[in-house]
Coordinates of C-alpha atoms in Angstrom, one line a residue:
X1 CA 13.1 6.5 12.2
X2 CA 10.5 9.1 11.1
X3 CA 7.9 6.9 10.3
X4 CA 8.1 5.1 13.4
X5 CA 7.4 8.5 15.4
X6 CA 4.9 9.4 12.9
X7 CA 2.9 6.1 13.4
X8 CA 3.0 6.9 17.2
X9 CA 1.8 10.4 16.8
X10 CA -1.2 9.1 15.1
X11 CA -2.1 6.8 17.4
X12 CA -2.0 9.3 20.1
X13 CA -4.6 11.1 17.9
X14 CA -6.7 8.4 17.8
X15 CA -6.5 7.6 14.4
X16 CA -4.5 4.7 14.1
X17 CA -4.8 1.9 17.1
X18 CA -2.0 -0.4 17.7
X19 CA -2.7 -4.1 17.1
X20 CA -3.0 -5.2 20.5
X21 CA -6.3 -2.4 21.3
X22 CA -9.4 -3.8 20.7
X23 CA -12.8 -2.5 20.4
X24 CA -13.9 -0.7 23.4
X25 CA -17.3 -1.5 25.3
X26 CA -18.6 1.8 24.3
X27 CA -17.9 1.2 20.6
X28 CA -20.1 -2.4 20.9
X29 CA -23.4 -0.1 20.9
X30 CA -22.7 0.6 17.1
X31 CA -21.3 -1.6 14.2
X32 CA -17.2 -1.4 14.0
X33 CA -15.6 -1.8 10.9
X34 CA -11.8 -1.9 10.8
X35 CA -9.5 -1.3 8.1
X36 CA -6.7 -3.3 8.8
X37 CA -3.0 -2.6 7.0
X38 CA -0.3 -4.9 5.9
X39 CA 2.4 -2.9 8.7
X40 CA 3.5 -0.2 9.8
X41 CA 4.4 2.4 7.2
X42 CA 3.6 6.0 6.6
X43 CA 1.6 5.4 3.6
X44 CA -1.3 4.7 5.6
X45 CA -1.6 8.1 6.9
X46 CA -3.9 8.7 3.7
X47 CA -5.9 5.6 4.6
X48 CA -6.5 7.2 8.4
X49 CA -7.7 10.4 6.4
X50 CA -10.0 8.2 4.6
X51 CA -11.4 6.4 7.6
X52 CA -11.6 9.5 9.2
X53 CA -13.8 11.3 6.4
X54 CA -15.9 8.5 6.7
X55 CA -16.6 8.1 10.0
X56 CA -17.9 11.7 9.9
X57 CA -20.5 10.7 7.2
X58 CA -21.4 7.4 8.9
X59 CA -22.0 8.2 12.7
X60 CA -23.9 5.1 13.2
X61 CA -20.8 3.0 12.9
X62 CA -17.4 3.2 14.9
X63 CA -14.6 2.8 12.0
X64 CA -11.0 2.6 13.0
X65 CA -7.6 1.7 10.9
X66 CA -5.4 -0.9 12.7
X67 CA -2.0 -2.2 12.0
X68 CA -0.5 -5.8 12.7
X69 CA 2.3 -5.9 15.3
X70 CA 4.6 -7.3 12.4
X71 CA 4.5 -7.4 8.8
X72 CA 3.8 -11.3 8.9
X73 CA 0.5 -13.5 8.1
X74 CA 0.3 -14.7 11.8
X75 CA 0.5 -11.1 13.0
X76 CA -1.9 -10.0 10.7
X77 CA -4.3 -12.9 11.1
X78 CA -4.2 -12.8 14.9
X79 CA -5.3 -9.4 14.8
X80 CA -8.4 -9.8 12.6
X81 CA -9.1 -12.9 15.0
X82 CA -9.0 -10.4 17.6
X83 CA -11.2 -7.8 16.0
X84 CA -13.9 -10.2 15.5
X85 CA -13.9 -12.0 18.8
X86 CA -14.4 -8.4 20.1
X87 CA -17.7 -7.9 17.3
X88 CA -16.1 -6.1 14.4
X89 CA -19.0 -6.5 11.8
X90 CA -16.6 -5.7 8.8
X91 CA -13.2 -5.8 7.8
X92 CA -11.2 -4.5 4.4
X93 CA -7.6 -5.6 4.8
X94 CA -4.6 -5.5 2.9
X95 CA -3.2 -9.0 2.4
X96 CA 0.3 -9.8 3.8
X97 CA 0.6 -13.2 1.8
X98 CA -2.8 -14.4 0.3
X99 CA -1.5 -17.5 -0.9
X100 CA -0.9 -18.5 2.9
X101 CA -4.0 -17.4 4.3
X102 CA -7.2 -18.4 2.2
X103 CA -8.3 -20.8 5.2
X104 CA -7.8 -17.9 7.7
X105 CA -9.6 -15.6 5.2
X106 CA -12.3 -18.0 4.5
X107 CA -13.0 -18.8 8.1
X108 CA -13.1 -14.7 8.5
X109 CA -15.5 -14.6 5.8
X110 CA -18.0 -16.6 7.7
X111 CA -17.7 -14.5 10.7
X112 CA -17.7 -11.0 9.4
X113 CA -17.8 -9.2 6.2
X114 CA -14.7 -9.4 4.5
X115 CA -13.2 -7.2 1.9
X116 CA -9.8 -6.8 0.8
X117 CA -7.8 -3.6 -0.3
X118 CA -4.2 -2.9 -1.7
X119 CA -3.3 -6.3 -1.8
X120 CA -6.1 -8.8 -2.9
X121 CA -7.0 -12.4 -2.2
X122 CA -9.1 -13.3 -4.6
X123 CA -9.0 -16.7 -4.5
X124 CA -11.0 -16.7 -0.9
X125 CA -14.4 -15.8 0.0
X126 CA -13.8 -12.0 0.5
X127 CA -16.9 -10.2 -0.6
X128 CA -14.9 -7.3 -3.0
X129 CA -11.6 -5.6 -3.4
X130 CA -11.0 -1.8 -3.4
X131 CA -7.8 -0.6 -4.7
X132 CA -5.5 -0.4 -7.5
X133 CA -5.0 -2.5 -10.3
X134 CA -1.4 -3.2 -9.8
X135 CA -0.7 -4.7 -12.8
X136 CA -1.3 -1.4 -14.6
X137 CA 0.4 0.2 -11.8
X138 CA 3.3 -1.9 -12.8
X139 CA 3.0 -0.8 -16.3
X140 CA 2.8 2.6 -15.9
X141 CA 6.2 2.2 -14.0
X142 CA 7.9 0.9 -16.8
X143 CA 6.4 3.8 -19.1
X144 CA 8.6 6.0 -16.4
X145 CA 11.3 3.9 -17.3
X146 CA 11.0 3.8 -20.9
X147 CA 10.9 7.6 -21.1
X148 CA 14.0 8.0 -18.7
X149 CA 16.3 5.3 -20.5
X150 CA 15.2 5.4 -24.3
X151 CA 18.5 3.4 -24.8
X152 CA 17.9 0.7 -22.5
X153 CA 19.2 -0.2 -19.0
X154 CA 19.4 -3.0 -16.2
X155 CA 17.1 -2.8 -13.5
X156 CA 16.9 -4.0 -9.7
X157 CA 13.8 -3.8 -7.7
X158 CA 13.2 -3.7 -4.2
X159 CA 9.8 -4.6 -2.4
X160 CA 8.4 -5.4 1.1
X161 CA 6.8 -8.3 0.8
X162 CA 7.8 -10.9 -2.3
X163 CA 4.4 -12.8 -1.8
X164 CA 2.0 -10.3 -1.5
X165 CA -0.4 -10.1 -4.4
X166 CA 0.4 -6.4 -4.8
X167 CA 4.1 -6.9 -5.1
X168 CA 4.1 -10.0 -7.6
X169 CA 1.4 -7.9 -9.9
X170 CA 3.5 -4.8 -10.0
X171 CA 6.5 -6.9 -11.0
X172 CA 4.6 -8.5 -13.5
X173 CA 3.2 -5.7 -14.9
X174 CA 6.4 -4.0 -14.7
X175 CA 8.1 -6.6 -16.9
X176 CA 5.3 -6.7 -19.5
X177 CA 5.5 -3.2 -20.0
X178 CA 9.2 -3.3 -20.8
X179 CA 8.5 -6.3 -23.1
X180 CA 10.4 -5.5 -26.6
X181 CA 12.5 -2.7 -25.0
X182 CA 16.3 -2.6 -24.2
X183 CA 15.2 -2.4 -20.7
X184 CA 15.4 -5.7 -18.3
X185 CA 14.1 -6.3 -14.4
X186 CA 17.3 -8.5 -13.4
X187 CA 15.9 -9.3 -10.1
X188 CA 13.9 -7.7 -7.1
X189 CA 15.0 -8.2 -3.6
X190 CA 12.5 -8.1 -0.4
X191 CA 12.8 -6.6 3.2
X192 CA 9.6 -7.9 4.9
X193 CA 9.2 -4.1 5.5
X194 CA 12.1 -3.8 7.7
X195 CA 13.6 -0.3 6.7
X196 CA 17.1 -1.2 7.8
X197 CA 17.2 -4.0 5.6
X198 CA 15.3 -2.0 2.7
X199 CA 18.1 0.4 2.7
X200 CA 20.7 -2.4 2.9
X201 CA 19.5 -4.0 -0.4
X202 CA 20.1 -1.1 -2.3
X203 CA 23.6 -0.4 -0.7
X204 CA 24.8 -4.0 -1.4
X205 CA 23.4 -3.9 -5.1
X206 CA 25.1 -0.6 -5.7
X207 CA 28.4 -2.4 -4.3
X208 CA 27.9 -5.8 -6.0
X209 CA 26.2 -4.7 -9.3
X210 CA 27.8 -1.6 -10.7
X211 CA 26.0 -2.9 -14.2
X212 CA 22.7 -1.7 -12.6
X213 CA 21.6 1.6 -14.0
X214 CA 17.8 1.8 -12.5
X215 CA 16.2 1.1 -9.1
X216 CA 12.6 0.4 -8.8
X217 CA 10.9 0.9 -5.5
X218 CA 8.1 -1.1 -5.6
X219 CA 6.4 -0.3 -2.0
X220 CA 5.8 3.3 -0.8
X221 CA 8.9 3.3 1.4
X222 CA 11.2 1.3 -0.8
X223 CA 12.0 4.4 -2.9
X224 CA 13.1 6.7 0.0
X225 CA 15.3 4.3 1.2
X226 CA 17.0 4.1 -2.7
X227 CA 17.1 7.8 -2.5
X228 CA 18.7 7.7 0.9
X229 CA 21.4 4.7 -0.2
X230 CA 22.3 6.8 -3.3
X231 CA 22.7 9.8 -1.3
X232 CA 25.2 8.2 1.1
X233 CA 27.1 6.4 -1.6
X234 CA 27.5 9.6 -4.0
X235 CA 25.3 8.0 -6.7
X236 CA 22.2 10.1 -6.5
X237 CA 21.2 11.4 -9.9
X238 CA 23.5 9.1 -11.7
X239 CA 21.1 6.1 -11.5
X240 CA 17.4 6.4 -12.7
X241 CA 15.1 5.8 -9.9
X242 CA 11.5 4.7 -10.5
X243 CA 9.2 5.0 -7.6
X244 CA 5.6 3.9 -6.3
X245 CA 3.3 6.2 -4.3
X246 CA 4.0 9.7 -2.6
X247 CA 6.3 9.9 0.1
X248 CA 7.3 13.3 1.1
X249 CA 11.0 12.1 0.1
X250 CA 10.0 10.3 -3.1
X251 CA 8.0 13.7 -4.1
X252 CA 11.0 15.8 -3.5
X253 CA 13.0 13.7 -5.6
X254 CA 10.9 14.0 -8.2
X255 CA 10.9 17.7 -8.0
X256 CA 14.4 18.2 -8.0
X257 CA 14.9 15.8 -10.8
X258 CA 16.8 12.6 -9.2
X259 CA 14.0 10.4 -9.2
X260 CA 12.4 10.0 -12.6
X261 CA 8.6 9.7 -11.8
X262 CA 6.5 7.8 -9.3
X263 CA 3.0 5.7 -9.5
X264 CA 0.6 7.3 -7.2
X265 CA -2.4 5.3 -5.6
X266 CA -5.0 6.5 -3.7
X267 CA -5.3 5.2 -0.2
X268 CA -7.3 8.0 1.0
X269 CA -10.3 7.1 -1.6
X270 CA -9.3 3.1 -0.7
X271 CA -10.6 3.7 2.6
X272 CA -13.2 6.1 2.0
X273 CA -14.9 4.1 -0.3
X274 CA -14.1 1.2 1.3
X275 CA -16.1 1.8 4.7
X276 CA -19.0 3.5 3.0
X277 CA -19.3 0.1 0.5
X278 CA -19.0 -1.9 3.7
X279 CA -21.6 0.1 5.6
X280 CA -24.1 -0.2 3.0
X281 CA -23.4 -4.1 2.6
X282 CA -24.2 -4.4 6.5
X283 CA -27.4 -2.6 5.8
X284 CA -28.3 -5.2 3.0
X285 CA -27.3 -3.0 0.3
X286 CA -25.6 -4.8 -2.1
X287 CA -25.7 -2.2 -5.2
X288 CA -22.3 -0.8 -4.6
X289 CA -20.3 -4.1 -4.9
X290 CA -18.9 -4.8 -8.5
X291 CA -20.4 -7.8 -10.3
X292 CA -16.7 -9.0 -10.8
X293 CA -15.9 -8.0 -7.0
X294 CA -13.4 -5.3 -8.1
X295 CA -13.2 -1.7 -7.5
X296 CA -10.7 -0.5 -9.1
X297 CA -9.4 3.0 -8.3
X298 CA -6.8 4.4 -11.0
X299 CA -3.3 5.2 -10.3
X300 CA -1.4 7.9 -12.2
X301 CA 2.4 8.8 -12.9
X302 CA 3.5 11.9 -10.9
X303 CA 6.6 13.2 -12.8
X304 CA 8.3 16.7 -12.5
X305 CA 5.5 18.3 -14.5
X306 CA 2.8 17.8 -12.4
X307 CA 4.2 16.9 -8.9
X308 CA 3.1 20.2 -7.5
X309 CA -0.4 19.9 -8.2
X310 CA -0.3 16.6 -6.6
X311 CA 1.2 17.8 -3.3
X312 CA -1.8 20.5 -3.3
X313 CA -4.4 18.1 -4.1
X314 CA -3.2 15.7 -1.2
X315 CA -3.1 18.7 1.0
X316 CA -6.4 19.7 0.2
X317 CA -7.7 15.6 1.2
X318 CA -6.1 15.9 4.4
X319 CA -7.9 18.7 5.4

């Protein structure tokens, strides 16, 4: 898959490190802060760029982005345990399954400055969350669906990690946004961030439930897999597609009109602001920590009207 090859390229460039890599002895001379993802996905390229920008402004720190070998609680927890053992002073993590990570996160919070991003774990002792309001993002996705289907419809959702807070909250927000309309969310299928399964979930629905008129990709890679399945099945442009995030396939579909719109987040900003917030915290400056522990970074809708401007904006950030 292209996302695997691109991740390998980033690793070779030193922007992403495999989960087996530990902090080097040289890095121990500087406090190390690590951005830990929930799995391997092209979505995190923007976060890697944010880490890189923050590194240029924080020369007294060693900043890294790492991803677990698998998108599982066990793999993510093992990675963070290894990082703390190797001396990481701060971690910001997208929790794979916060409900089943409370004890581990609380343990880590006693050993390092623990922050969350993308998928929060508010019931733990994490210091703060830097990321989207996933409920609001879900409501924005509902706005896309309502505009595209004024006469109503039946939607099927697809997501990577059904137990993650970001998934649950996006689904909740989507349902809230559809309240009182003729549009319903019939069900949501999970794939555990397996690309083959993500695509087959869509293909299976197209065969099993022809009454579905709308497909929603709740994770960044779900919409491209929806696109691929629809194209192979000869259904592209016949079924409303609502997306999340700015994968190039998704943005291309928005531009050509086969995807109604997508709700984009700002992982570049999460990483950039998160790293700077943790660095300040480690110096004893807690002024950047919100009183409620939530640093919400705005999401927005990208449609055919503003997709070109969004693409240009993202290219500028990556430079």
